[in-house]
Short mmCIF file of C-alpha atoms and ligand atoms in Angstrom, two decimals:
data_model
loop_
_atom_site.label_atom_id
_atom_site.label_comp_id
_atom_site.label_asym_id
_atom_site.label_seq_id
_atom_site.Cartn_x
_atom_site.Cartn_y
_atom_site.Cartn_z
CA UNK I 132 0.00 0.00 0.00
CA UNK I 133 1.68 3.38 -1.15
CA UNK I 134 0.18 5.54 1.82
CA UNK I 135 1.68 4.21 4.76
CA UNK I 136 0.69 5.33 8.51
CA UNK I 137 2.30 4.27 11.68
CA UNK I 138 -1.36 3.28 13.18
CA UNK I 139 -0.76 -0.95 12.77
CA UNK I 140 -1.45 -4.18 14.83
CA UNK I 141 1.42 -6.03 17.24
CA UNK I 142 -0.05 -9.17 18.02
CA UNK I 143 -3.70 -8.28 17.50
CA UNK I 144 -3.31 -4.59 19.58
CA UNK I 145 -3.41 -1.99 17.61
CA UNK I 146 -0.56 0.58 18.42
CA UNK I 147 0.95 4.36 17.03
CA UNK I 148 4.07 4.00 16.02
CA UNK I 149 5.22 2.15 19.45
CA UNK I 150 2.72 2.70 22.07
CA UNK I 151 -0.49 0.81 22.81
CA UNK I 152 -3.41 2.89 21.69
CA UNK I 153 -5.50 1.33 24.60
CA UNK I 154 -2.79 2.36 26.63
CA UNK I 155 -2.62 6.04 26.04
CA UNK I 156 -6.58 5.75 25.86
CA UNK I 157 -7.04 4.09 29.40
CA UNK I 158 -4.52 6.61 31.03
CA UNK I 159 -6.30 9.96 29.68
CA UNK I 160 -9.85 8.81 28.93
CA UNK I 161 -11.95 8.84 25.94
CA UNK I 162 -12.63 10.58 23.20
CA UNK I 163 -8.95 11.17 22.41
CA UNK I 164 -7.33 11.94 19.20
CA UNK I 165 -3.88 10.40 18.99
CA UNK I 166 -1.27 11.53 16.27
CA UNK I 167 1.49 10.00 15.15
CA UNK I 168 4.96 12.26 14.92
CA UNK I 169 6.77 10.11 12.46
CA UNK I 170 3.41 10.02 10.06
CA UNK I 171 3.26 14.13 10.33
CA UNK I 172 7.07 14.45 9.38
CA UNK I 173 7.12 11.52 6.73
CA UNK I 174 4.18 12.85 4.64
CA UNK I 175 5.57 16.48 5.07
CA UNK I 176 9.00 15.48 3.67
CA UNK I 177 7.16 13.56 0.70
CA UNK I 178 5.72 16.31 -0.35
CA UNK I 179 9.02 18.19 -0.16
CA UNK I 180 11.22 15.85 -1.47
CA UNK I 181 9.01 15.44 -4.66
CA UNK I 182 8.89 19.10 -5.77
CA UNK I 183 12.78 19.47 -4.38
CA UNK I 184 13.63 20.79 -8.07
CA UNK I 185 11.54 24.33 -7.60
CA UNK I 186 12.23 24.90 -3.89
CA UNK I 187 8.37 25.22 -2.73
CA UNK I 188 6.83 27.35 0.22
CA UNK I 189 4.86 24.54 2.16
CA UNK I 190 2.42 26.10 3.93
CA UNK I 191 0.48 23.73 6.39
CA UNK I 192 -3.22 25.07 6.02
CA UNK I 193 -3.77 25.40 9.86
CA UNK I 194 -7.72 24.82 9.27
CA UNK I 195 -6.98 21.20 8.78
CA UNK I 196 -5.48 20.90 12.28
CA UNK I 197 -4.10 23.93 14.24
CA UNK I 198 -2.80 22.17 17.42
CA UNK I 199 -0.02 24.70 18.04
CA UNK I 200 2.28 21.27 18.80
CA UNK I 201 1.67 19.92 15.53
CA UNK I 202 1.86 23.77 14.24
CA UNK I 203 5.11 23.55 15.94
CA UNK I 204 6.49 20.25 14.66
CA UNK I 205 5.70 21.25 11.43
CA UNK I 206 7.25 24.54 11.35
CA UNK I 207 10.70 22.74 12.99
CA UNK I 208 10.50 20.86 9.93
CA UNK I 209 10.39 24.02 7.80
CA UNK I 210 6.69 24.31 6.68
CA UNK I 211 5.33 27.58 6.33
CA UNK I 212 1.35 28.26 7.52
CA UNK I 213 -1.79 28.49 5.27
CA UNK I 214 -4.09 31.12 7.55
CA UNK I 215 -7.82 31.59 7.08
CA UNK I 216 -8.36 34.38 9.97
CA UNK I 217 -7.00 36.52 12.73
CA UNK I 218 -7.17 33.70 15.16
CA UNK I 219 -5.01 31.60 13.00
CA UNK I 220 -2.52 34.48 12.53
CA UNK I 221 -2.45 34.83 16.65
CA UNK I 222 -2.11 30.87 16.77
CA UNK I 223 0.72 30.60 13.77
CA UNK I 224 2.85 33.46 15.43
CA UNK I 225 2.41 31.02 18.84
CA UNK I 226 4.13 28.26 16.87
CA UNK I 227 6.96 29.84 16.10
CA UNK I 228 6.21 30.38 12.72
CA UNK I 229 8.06 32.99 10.67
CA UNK I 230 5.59 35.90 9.58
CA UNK I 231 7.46 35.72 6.11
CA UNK I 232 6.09 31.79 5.67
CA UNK I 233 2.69 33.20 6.41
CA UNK I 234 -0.34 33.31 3.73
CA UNK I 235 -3.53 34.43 4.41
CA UNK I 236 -6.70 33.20 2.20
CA UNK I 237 -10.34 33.34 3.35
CA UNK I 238 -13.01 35.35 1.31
CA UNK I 239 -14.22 37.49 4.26
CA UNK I 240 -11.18 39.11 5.78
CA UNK I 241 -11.96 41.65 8.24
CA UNK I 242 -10.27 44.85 8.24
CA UNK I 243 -9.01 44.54 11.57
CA UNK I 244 -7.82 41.14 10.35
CA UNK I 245 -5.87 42.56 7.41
CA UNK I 246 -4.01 45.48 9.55
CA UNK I 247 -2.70 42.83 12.07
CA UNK I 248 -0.96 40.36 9.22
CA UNK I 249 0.38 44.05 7.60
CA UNK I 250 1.57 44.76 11.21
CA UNK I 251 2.69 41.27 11.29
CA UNK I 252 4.11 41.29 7.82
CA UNK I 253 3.14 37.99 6.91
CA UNK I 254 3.89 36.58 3.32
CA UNK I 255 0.98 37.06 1.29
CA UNK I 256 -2.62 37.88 0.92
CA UNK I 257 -4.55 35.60 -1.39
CA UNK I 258 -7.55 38.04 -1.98
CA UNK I 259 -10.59 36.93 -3.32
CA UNK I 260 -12.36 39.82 -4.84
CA UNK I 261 -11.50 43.44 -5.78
CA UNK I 262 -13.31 44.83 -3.49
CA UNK I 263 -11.16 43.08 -1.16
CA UNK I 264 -8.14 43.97 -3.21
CA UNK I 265 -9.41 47.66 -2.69
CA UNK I 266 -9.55 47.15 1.20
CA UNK I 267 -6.49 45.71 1.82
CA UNK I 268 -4.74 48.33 -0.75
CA UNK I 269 -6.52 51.76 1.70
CA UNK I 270 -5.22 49.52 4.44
CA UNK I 271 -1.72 49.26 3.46
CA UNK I 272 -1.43 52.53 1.95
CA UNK I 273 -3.07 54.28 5.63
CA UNK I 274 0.11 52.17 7.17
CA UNK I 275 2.68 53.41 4.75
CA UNK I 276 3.20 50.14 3.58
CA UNK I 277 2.77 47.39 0.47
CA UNK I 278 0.62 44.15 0.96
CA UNK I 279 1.83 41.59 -1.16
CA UNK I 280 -0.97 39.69 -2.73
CA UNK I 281 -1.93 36.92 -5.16
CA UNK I 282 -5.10 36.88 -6.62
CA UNK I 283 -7.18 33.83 -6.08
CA UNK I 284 -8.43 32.49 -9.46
CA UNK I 285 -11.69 30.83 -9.60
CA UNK I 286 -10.21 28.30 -12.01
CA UNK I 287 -13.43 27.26 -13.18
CA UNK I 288 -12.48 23.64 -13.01
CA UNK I 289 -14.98 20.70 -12.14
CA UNK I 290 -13.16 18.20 -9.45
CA UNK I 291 -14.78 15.14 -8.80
CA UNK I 292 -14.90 15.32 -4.95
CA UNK I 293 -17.87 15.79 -2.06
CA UNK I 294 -20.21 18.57 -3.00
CA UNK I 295 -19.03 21.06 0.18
CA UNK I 296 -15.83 20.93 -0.84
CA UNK I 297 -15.63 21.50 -4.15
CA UNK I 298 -14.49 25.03 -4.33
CA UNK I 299 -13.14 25.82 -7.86
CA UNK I 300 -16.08 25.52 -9.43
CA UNK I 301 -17.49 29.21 -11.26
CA UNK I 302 -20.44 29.22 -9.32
CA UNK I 303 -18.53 28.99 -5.71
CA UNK I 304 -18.29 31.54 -3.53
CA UNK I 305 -14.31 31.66 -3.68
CA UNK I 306 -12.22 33.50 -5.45
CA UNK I 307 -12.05 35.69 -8.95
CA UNK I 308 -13.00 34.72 -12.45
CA UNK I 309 -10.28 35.32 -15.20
CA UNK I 310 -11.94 37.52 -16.47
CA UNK I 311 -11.91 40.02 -13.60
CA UNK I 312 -8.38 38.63 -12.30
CA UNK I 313 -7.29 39.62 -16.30
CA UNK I 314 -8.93 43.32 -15.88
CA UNK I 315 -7.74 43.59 -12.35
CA UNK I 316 -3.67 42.61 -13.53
CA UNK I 317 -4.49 45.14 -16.43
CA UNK I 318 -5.11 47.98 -13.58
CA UNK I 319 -2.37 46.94 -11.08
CA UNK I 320 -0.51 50.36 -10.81
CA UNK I 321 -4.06 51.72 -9.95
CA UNK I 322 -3.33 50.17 -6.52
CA UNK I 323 -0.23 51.56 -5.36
CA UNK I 324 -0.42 49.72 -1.38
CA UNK I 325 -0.26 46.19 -3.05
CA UNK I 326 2.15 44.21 -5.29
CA UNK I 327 0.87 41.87 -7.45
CA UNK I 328 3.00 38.89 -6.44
CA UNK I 329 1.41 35.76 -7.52
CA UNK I 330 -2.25 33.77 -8.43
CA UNK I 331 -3.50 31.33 -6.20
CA UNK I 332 -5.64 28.49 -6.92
CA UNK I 333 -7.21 26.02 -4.49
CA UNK I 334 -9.02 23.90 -7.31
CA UNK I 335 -11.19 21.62 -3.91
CA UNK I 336 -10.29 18.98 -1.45
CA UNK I 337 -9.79 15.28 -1.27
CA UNK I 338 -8.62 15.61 -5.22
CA UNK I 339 -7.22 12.25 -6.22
CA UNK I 340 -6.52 12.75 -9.45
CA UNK I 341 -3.67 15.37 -11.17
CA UNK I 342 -6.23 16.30 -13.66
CA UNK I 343 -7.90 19.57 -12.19
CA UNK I 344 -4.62 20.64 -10.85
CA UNK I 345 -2.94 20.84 -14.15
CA UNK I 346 -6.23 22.24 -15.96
CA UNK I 347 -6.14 24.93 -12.76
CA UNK I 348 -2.37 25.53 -13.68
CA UNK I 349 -3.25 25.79 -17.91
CA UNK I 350 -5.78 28.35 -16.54
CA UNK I 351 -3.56 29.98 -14.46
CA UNK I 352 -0.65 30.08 -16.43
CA UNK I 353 -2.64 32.01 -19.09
CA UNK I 354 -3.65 34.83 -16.29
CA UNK I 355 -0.06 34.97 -15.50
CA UNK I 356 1.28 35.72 -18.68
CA UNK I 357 -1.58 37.90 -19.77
CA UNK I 358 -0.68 40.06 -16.39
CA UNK I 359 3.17 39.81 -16.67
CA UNK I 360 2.91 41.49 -20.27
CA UNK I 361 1.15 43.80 -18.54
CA UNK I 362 3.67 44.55 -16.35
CA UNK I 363 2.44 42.75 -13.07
CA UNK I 364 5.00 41.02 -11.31
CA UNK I 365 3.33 38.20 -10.67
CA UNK I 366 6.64 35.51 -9.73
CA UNK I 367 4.38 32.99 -7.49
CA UNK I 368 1.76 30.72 -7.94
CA UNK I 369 0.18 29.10 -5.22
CA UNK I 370 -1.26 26.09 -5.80
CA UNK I 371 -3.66 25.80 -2.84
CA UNK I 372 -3.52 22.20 -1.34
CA UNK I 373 -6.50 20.14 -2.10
CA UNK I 374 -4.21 16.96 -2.20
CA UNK I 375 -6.37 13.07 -1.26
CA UNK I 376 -6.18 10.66 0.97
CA UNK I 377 -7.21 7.14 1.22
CA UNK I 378 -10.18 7.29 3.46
CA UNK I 379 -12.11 3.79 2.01
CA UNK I 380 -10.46 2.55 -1.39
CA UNK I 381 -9.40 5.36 -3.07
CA UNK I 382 -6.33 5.81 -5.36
CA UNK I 383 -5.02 9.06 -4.85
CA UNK I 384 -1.84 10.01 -7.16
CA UNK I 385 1.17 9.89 -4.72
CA UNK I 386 2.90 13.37 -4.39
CA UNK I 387 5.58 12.03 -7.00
CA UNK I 388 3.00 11.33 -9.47
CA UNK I 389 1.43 14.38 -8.89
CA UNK I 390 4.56 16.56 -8.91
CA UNK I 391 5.43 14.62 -12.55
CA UNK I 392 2.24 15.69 -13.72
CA UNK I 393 2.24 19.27 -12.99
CA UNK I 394 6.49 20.39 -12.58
CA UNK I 395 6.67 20.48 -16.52
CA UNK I 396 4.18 23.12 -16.76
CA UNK I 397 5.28 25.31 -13.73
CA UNK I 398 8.94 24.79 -15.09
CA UNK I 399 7.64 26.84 -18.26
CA UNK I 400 6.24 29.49 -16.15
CA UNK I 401 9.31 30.16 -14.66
CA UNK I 402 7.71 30.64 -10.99
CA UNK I 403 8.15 30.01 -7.32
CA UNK I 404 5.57 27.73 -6.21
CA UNK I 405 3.66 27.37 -2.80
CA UNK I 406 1.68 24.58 -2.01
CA UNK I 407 -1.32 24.79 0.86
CA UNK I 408 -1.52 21.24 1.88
CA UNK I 409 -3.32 20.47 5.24
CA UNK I 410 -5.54 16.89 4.71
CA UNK I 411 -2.49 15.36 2.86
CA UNK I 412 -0.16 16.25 5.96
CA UNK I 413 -2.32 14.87 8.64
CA UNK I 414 -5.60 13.24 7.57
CA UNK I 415 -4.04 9.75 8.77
CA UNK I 416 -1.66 11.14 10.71
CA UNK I 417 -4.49 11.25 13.40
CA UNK I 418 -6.99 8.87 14.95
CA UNK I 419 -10.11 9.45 17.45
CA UNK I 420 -10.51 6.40 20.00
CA UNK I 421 -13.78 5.84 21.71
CA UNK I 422 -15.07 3.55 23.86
CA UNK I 423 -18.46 1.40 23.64
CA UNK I 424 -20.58 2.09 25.86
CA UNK I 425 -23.91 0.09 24.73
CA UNK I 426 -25.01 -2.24 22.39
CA UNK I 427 -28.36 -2.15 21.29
CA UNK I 428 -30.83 -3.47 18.58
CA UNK I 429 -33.80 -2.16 16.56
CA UNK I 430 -35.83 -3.42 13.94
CA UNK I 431 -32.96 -5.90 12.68
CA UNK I 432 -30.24 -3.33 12.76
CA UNK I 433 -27.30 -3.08 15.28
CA UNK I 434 -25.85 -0.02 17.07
CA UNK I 435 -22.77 0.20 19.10
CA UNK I 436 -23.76 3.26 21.18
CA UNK I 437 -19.97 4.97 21.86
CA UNK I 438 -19.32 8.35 23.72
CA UNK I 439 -17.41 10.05 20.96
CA UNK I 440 -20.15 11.91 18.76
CA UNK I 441 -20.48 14.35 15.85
CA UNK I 442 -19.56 17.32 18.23
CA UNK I 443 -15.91 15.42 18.61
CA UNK I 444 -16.10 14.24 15.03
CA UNK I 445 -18.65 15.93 12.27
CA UNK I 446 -17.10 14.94 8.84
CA UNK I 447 -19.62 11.70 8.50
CA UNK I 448 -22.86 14.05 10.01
CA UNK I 449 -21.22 16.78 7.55
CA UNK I 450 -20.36 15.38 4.39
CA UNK I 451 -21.53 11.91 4.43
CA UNK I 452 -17.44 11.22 4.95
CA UNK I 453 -16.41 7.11 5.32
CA UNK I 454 -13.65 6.46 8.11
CA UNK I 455 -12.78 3.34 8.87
CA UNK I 456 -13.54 1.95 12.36
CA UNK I 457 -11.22 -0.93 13.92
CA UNK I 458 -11.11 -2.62 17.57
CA UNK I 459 -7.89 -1.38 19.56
CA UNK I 460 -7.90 -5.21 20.75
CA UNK I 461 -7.28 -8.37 18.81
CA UNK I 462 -10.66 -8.81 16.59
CA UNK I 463 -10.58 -12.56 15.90
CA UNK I 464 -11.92 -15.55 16.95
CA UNK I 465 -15.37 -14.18 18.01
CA UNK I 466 -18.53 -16.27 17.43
CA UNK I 467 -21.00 -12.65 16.25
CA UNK I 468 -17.74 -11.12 14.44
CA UNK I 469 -19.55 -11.77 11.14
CA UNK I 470 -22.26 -9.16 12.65
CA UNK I 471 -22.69 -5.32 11.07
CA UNK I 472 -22.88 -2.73 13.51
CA UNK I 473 -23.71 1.27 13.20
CA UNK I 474 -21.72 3.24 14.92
CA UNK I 475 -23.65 5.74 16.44
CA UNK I 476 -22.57 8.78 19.24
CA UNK I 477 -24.51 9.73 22.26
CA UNK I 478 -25.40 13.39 20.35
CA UNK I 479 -29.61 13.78 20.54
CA UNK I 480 -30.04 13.89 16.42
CA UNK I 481 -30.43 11.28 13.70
CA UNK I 482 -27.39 12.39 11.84
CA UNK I 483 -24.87 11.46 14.92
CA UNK I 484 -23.37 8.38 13.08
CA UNK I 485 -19.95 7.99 12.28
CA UNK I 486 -20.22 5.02 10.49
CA UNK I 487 -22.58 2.43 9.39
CA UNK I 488 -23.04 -1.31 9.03
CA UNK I 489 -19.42 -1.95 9.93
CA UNK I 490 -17.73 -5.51 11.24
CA UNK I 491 -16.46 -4.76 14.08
CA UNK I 492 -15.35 -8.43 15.09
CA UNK I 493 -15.85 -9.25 18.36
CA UNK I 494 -17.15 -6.06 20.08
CA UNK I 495 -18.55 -5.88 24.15
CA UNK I 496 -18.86 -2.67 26.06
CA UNK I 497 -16.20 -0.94 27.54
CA UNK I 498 -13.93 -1.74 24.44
CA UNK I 499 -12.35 0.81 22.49
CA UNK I 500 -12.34 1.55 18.86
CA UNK I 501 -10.39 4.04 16.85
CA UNK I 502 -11.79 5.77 13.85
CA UNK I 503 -9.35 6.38 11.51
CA UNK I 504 -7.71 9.20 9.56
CA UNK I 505 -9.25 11.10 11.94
CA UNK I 506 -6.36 14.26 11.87
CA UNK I 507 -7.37 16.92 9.66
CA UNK I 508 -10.81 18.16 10.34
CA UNK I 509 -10.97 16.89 13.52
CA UNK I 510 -10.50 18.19 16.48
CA UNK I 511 -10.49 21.70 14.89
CA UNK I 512 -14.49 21.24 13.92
CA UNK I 513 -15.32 19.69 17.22
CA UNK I 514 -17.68 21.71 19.26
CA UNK I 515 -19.20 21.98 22.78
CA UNK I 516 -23.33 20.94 21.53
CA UNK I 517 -24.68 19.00 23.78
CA UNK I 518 -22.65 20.01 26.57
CA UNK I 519 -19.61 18.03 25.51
CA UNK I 520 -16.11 18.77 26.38
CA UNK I 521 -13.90 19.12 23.45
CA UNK I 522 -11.49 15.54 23.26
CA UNK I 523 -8.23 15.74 24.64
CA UNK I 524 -5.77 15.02 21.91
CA UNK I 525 -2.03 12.98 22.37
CA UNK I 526 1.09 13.02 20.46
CA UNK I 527 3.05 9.49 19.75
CA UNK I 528 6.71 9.74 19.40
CA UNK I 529 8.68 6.30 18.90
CA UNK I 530 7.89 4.79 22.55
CA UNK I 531 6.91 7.98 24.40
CA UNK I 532 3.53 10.35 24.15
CA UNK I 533 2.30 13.40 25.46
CA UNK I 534 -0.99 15.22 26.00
CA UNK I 535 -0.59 18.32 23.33
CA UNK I 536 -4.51 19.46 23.97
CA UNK I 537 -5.93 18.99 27.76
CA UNK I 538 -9.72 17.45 27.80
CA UNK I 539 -12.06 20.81 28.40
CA UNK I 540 -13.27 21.26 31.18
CA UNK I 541 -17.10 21.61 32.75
CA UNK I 542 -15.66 25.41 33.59
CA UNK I 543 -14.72 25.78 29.95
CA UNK I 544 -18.56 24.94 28.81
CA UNK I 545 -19.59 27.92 30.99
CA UNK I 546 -16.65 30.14 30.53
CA UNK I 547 -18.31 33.35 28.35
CA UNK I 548 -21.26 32.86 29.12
CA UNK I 549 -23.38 35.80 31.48
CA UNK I 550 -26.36 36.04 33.63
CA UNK I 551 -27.25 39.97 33.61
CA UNK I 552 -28.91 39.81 37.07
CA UNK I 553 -30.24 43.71 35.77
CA UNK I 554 -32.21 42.07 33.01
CA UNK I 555 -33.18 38.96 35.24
CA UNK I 556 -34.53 41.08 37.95
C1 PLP B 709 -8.75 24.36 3.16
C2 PLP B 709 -7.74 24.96 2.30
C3 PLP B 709 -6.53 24.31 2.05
C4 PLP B 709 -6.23 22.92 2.54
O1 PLP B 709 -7.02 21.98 1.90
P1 PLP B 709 -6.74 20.41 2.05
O2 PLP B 709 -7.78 19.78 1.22
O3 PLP B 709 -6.87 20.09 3.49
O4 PLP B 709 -5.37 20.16 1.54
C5 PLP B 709 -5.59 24.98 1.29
N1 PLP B 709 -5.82 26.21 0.79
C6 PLP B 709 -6.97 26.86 1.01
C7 PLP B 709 -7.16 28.22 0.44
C8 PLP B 709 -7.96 26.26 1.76
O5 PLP B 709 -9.12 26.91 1.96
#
């Protein structure tokens, strides 16, 4: 299997890297996400190694995961950070993460928002209209200073992938048909507080194939040279990450084959290339475990009843996503192993499943099971509905761990909240 993971069975236990998942499970409780160190670096360094020829900007896209220990390990390894807001931009600079590595994308940046990364003078601005481009060219000018930007192309390309997030499509709310990116290059010196510096294009996630990269690229590369004779500067393109994973029994291109297929073209272009990757860095880099709390039966179907729920995990409630679900103990040898079970959370609505009509093997309360590739949009989606403490999440290293998130709190579910007693009276 070309995507390896250090999540695999010794003996029947199922163990990251070199520690007993039930292990690190029983000592710090469940839900828990556990991610493995060596998976985190390994992918990372694939992705490097396999555009090594044009140098790239790696910037981890801290939506996918934003941990600040994984932000950390990343940026030791010398990623850069994809940013979508303010918050990101506080937790990036946290990390230790070099303003310069920095690029900011999100299609409702605040002005506040866009005067801290100025202050902060982070890399880049992917902007994703002109009235945006307007905003953050009064900002920069007010502060004496030049924003560097790429426009984000709406690349008008069709990627086969989950209907929420496909995002390069023309009729998506992101980014800025060629058209208007074309006019906009044409009219660059008309915005004096920004420098044209690159295009981005983030053609969707979970994208298997190489196709709608290198049809984003054609697309691109035809803005670029349109602007350059215009006199834009345009030396980047970012390539937005987008990258799959193998979730069921998909095929995804490995970052070599995907590299092969696009390098030729960017070669031509003569740019520097970025690269926003945050599912392909951690997706199975990460696992949630969860223990069984009930079985139960109804009309002919089976539900193991465990206490993680869509509040700790929402991609299957959200996008109908498949993760696998294993035992942490030896599954053999069980007489009702044959038997399918949903796997349902203890959430009050019908769409708290995280998987359905699964073999779990031999499966009893109080046993654990771990959902898998489980890392990128995670723990950063989880929420607090129903009254749930967020998980507490653990980092594997070889034969040691460590708790990089704490388990929240009952004080934590109350923490904002306030009873005006003058209203209350
Ligand atoms: C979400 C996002 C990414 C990361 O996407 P993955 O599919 O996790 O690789 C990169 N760039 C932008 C602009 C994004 O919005």
């Amino acid at each position: 299997m070309y995507y390896p993971h250090d999540f695999h069975r010794v003996k029947g236990e199922l163990y990251c890297e070199r520690v007993p998942v039930a292990r690190i499970a029983e000592a710090v409780g469940t839900p828990v996400y556990i991610y493995s160190y060596k998976t985190l670096v390994d992918h990372f360094r694939k992705l490097q190694r396999a555009f090594r020829v044009m140098h790239p900007l790696i910037c981890f896209s801290v939506k996918a995961n934003g941990n600040l220990a994984i932000l950390r390990l990343l940026v030791r390894e010398g990623a850069g950070l994809d940013i979508v807001s303010g918050g990101e931009l506080y937790k990036a600079l946290l990390a230790g993460c070099s303003p310069s590595k920095v690029v900011f994308a999100s299609v409702g940046k605040g002005a506040g928002e866009i005067r801290e990364a100025l202050r902060a003078r982070i890399f880049c601005f992917n902007v994703e209209s002109e009235t945006e481009l307007e905003a953050i060219d009064r900002i920069a000018r007010a502060m004496r200073t030049v924003a560097r930007v790429a426009l984000r192309l709406n690349p008008d390309v069709e990627a086969r992938t989950h209907h929420y997030i496909r995002t390069g499509v023309a009729e998506s709310k992101f980014g800025i048909d060629q058209r208007a990116a074309r006019l906009i290059l044409q009219r660059h010196e008309a915005f004096p507080g920004v420098r044209m510096a690159g295009i981005h294009i983030h053609v969707g996630s979970q994208i298997t194939e190489a196709r709608p990269f290198v049809e984003g690229i054609r697309r691109a590369a035809a803005v670029i040279e349109d602007g350059r004779r215009a006199g834009a500067p345009l030396e980047w393109l970012n390539l937005g990450g987008g990258l799959g994973i193998i979730y069921k029994d998909e095929r995804p291109q490995t970052p070599r084959q995907f590299a092969a297929a696009v390098l030729p073209t960017l070669c031509r272009l003569q740019v520097r290339l970025i690269l926003e990757p945050g599912r392909f860095i951690v997706g199975n880099a990460g696992i949630l475990v969860t223990e069984v709390l009930y079985l139960k039966r109804a009309r002919g179907r089976r539900f193991a009843v465990v206490d993680a729920g869509m509040n700790d995990l929402i991609r299957p409630a959200l996008y109908g996503a498949y993760h696998e679900v294993i035992p942490t103990g030896s599954a053999q040898g069980a007489s009702n192993g044959q038997l399918r079970y949903d796997v349902v959370g203890p959430i009050c609505e019908s769409a708290d499943v995280l998987a359905r009509r699964r073999r779990l093997g031999r499966i009893r309360p109080g046993q654990f099971l771990a959902v898998l590739g489980a890392g990128a949009y995670g723990s950063t989606m989880a929420s607090n509905y129903n009254g749930r403490l967020r998980p507490a999440e653990v980092l594997v290293r070889g034969t040691r761990w460590a708790l990089i998130r704490r388990r929240e709190t009952r004080r934590d579910l109350i923490r904002h909240d306030v009873i005006p007693h003058s209203l209350l009276k």
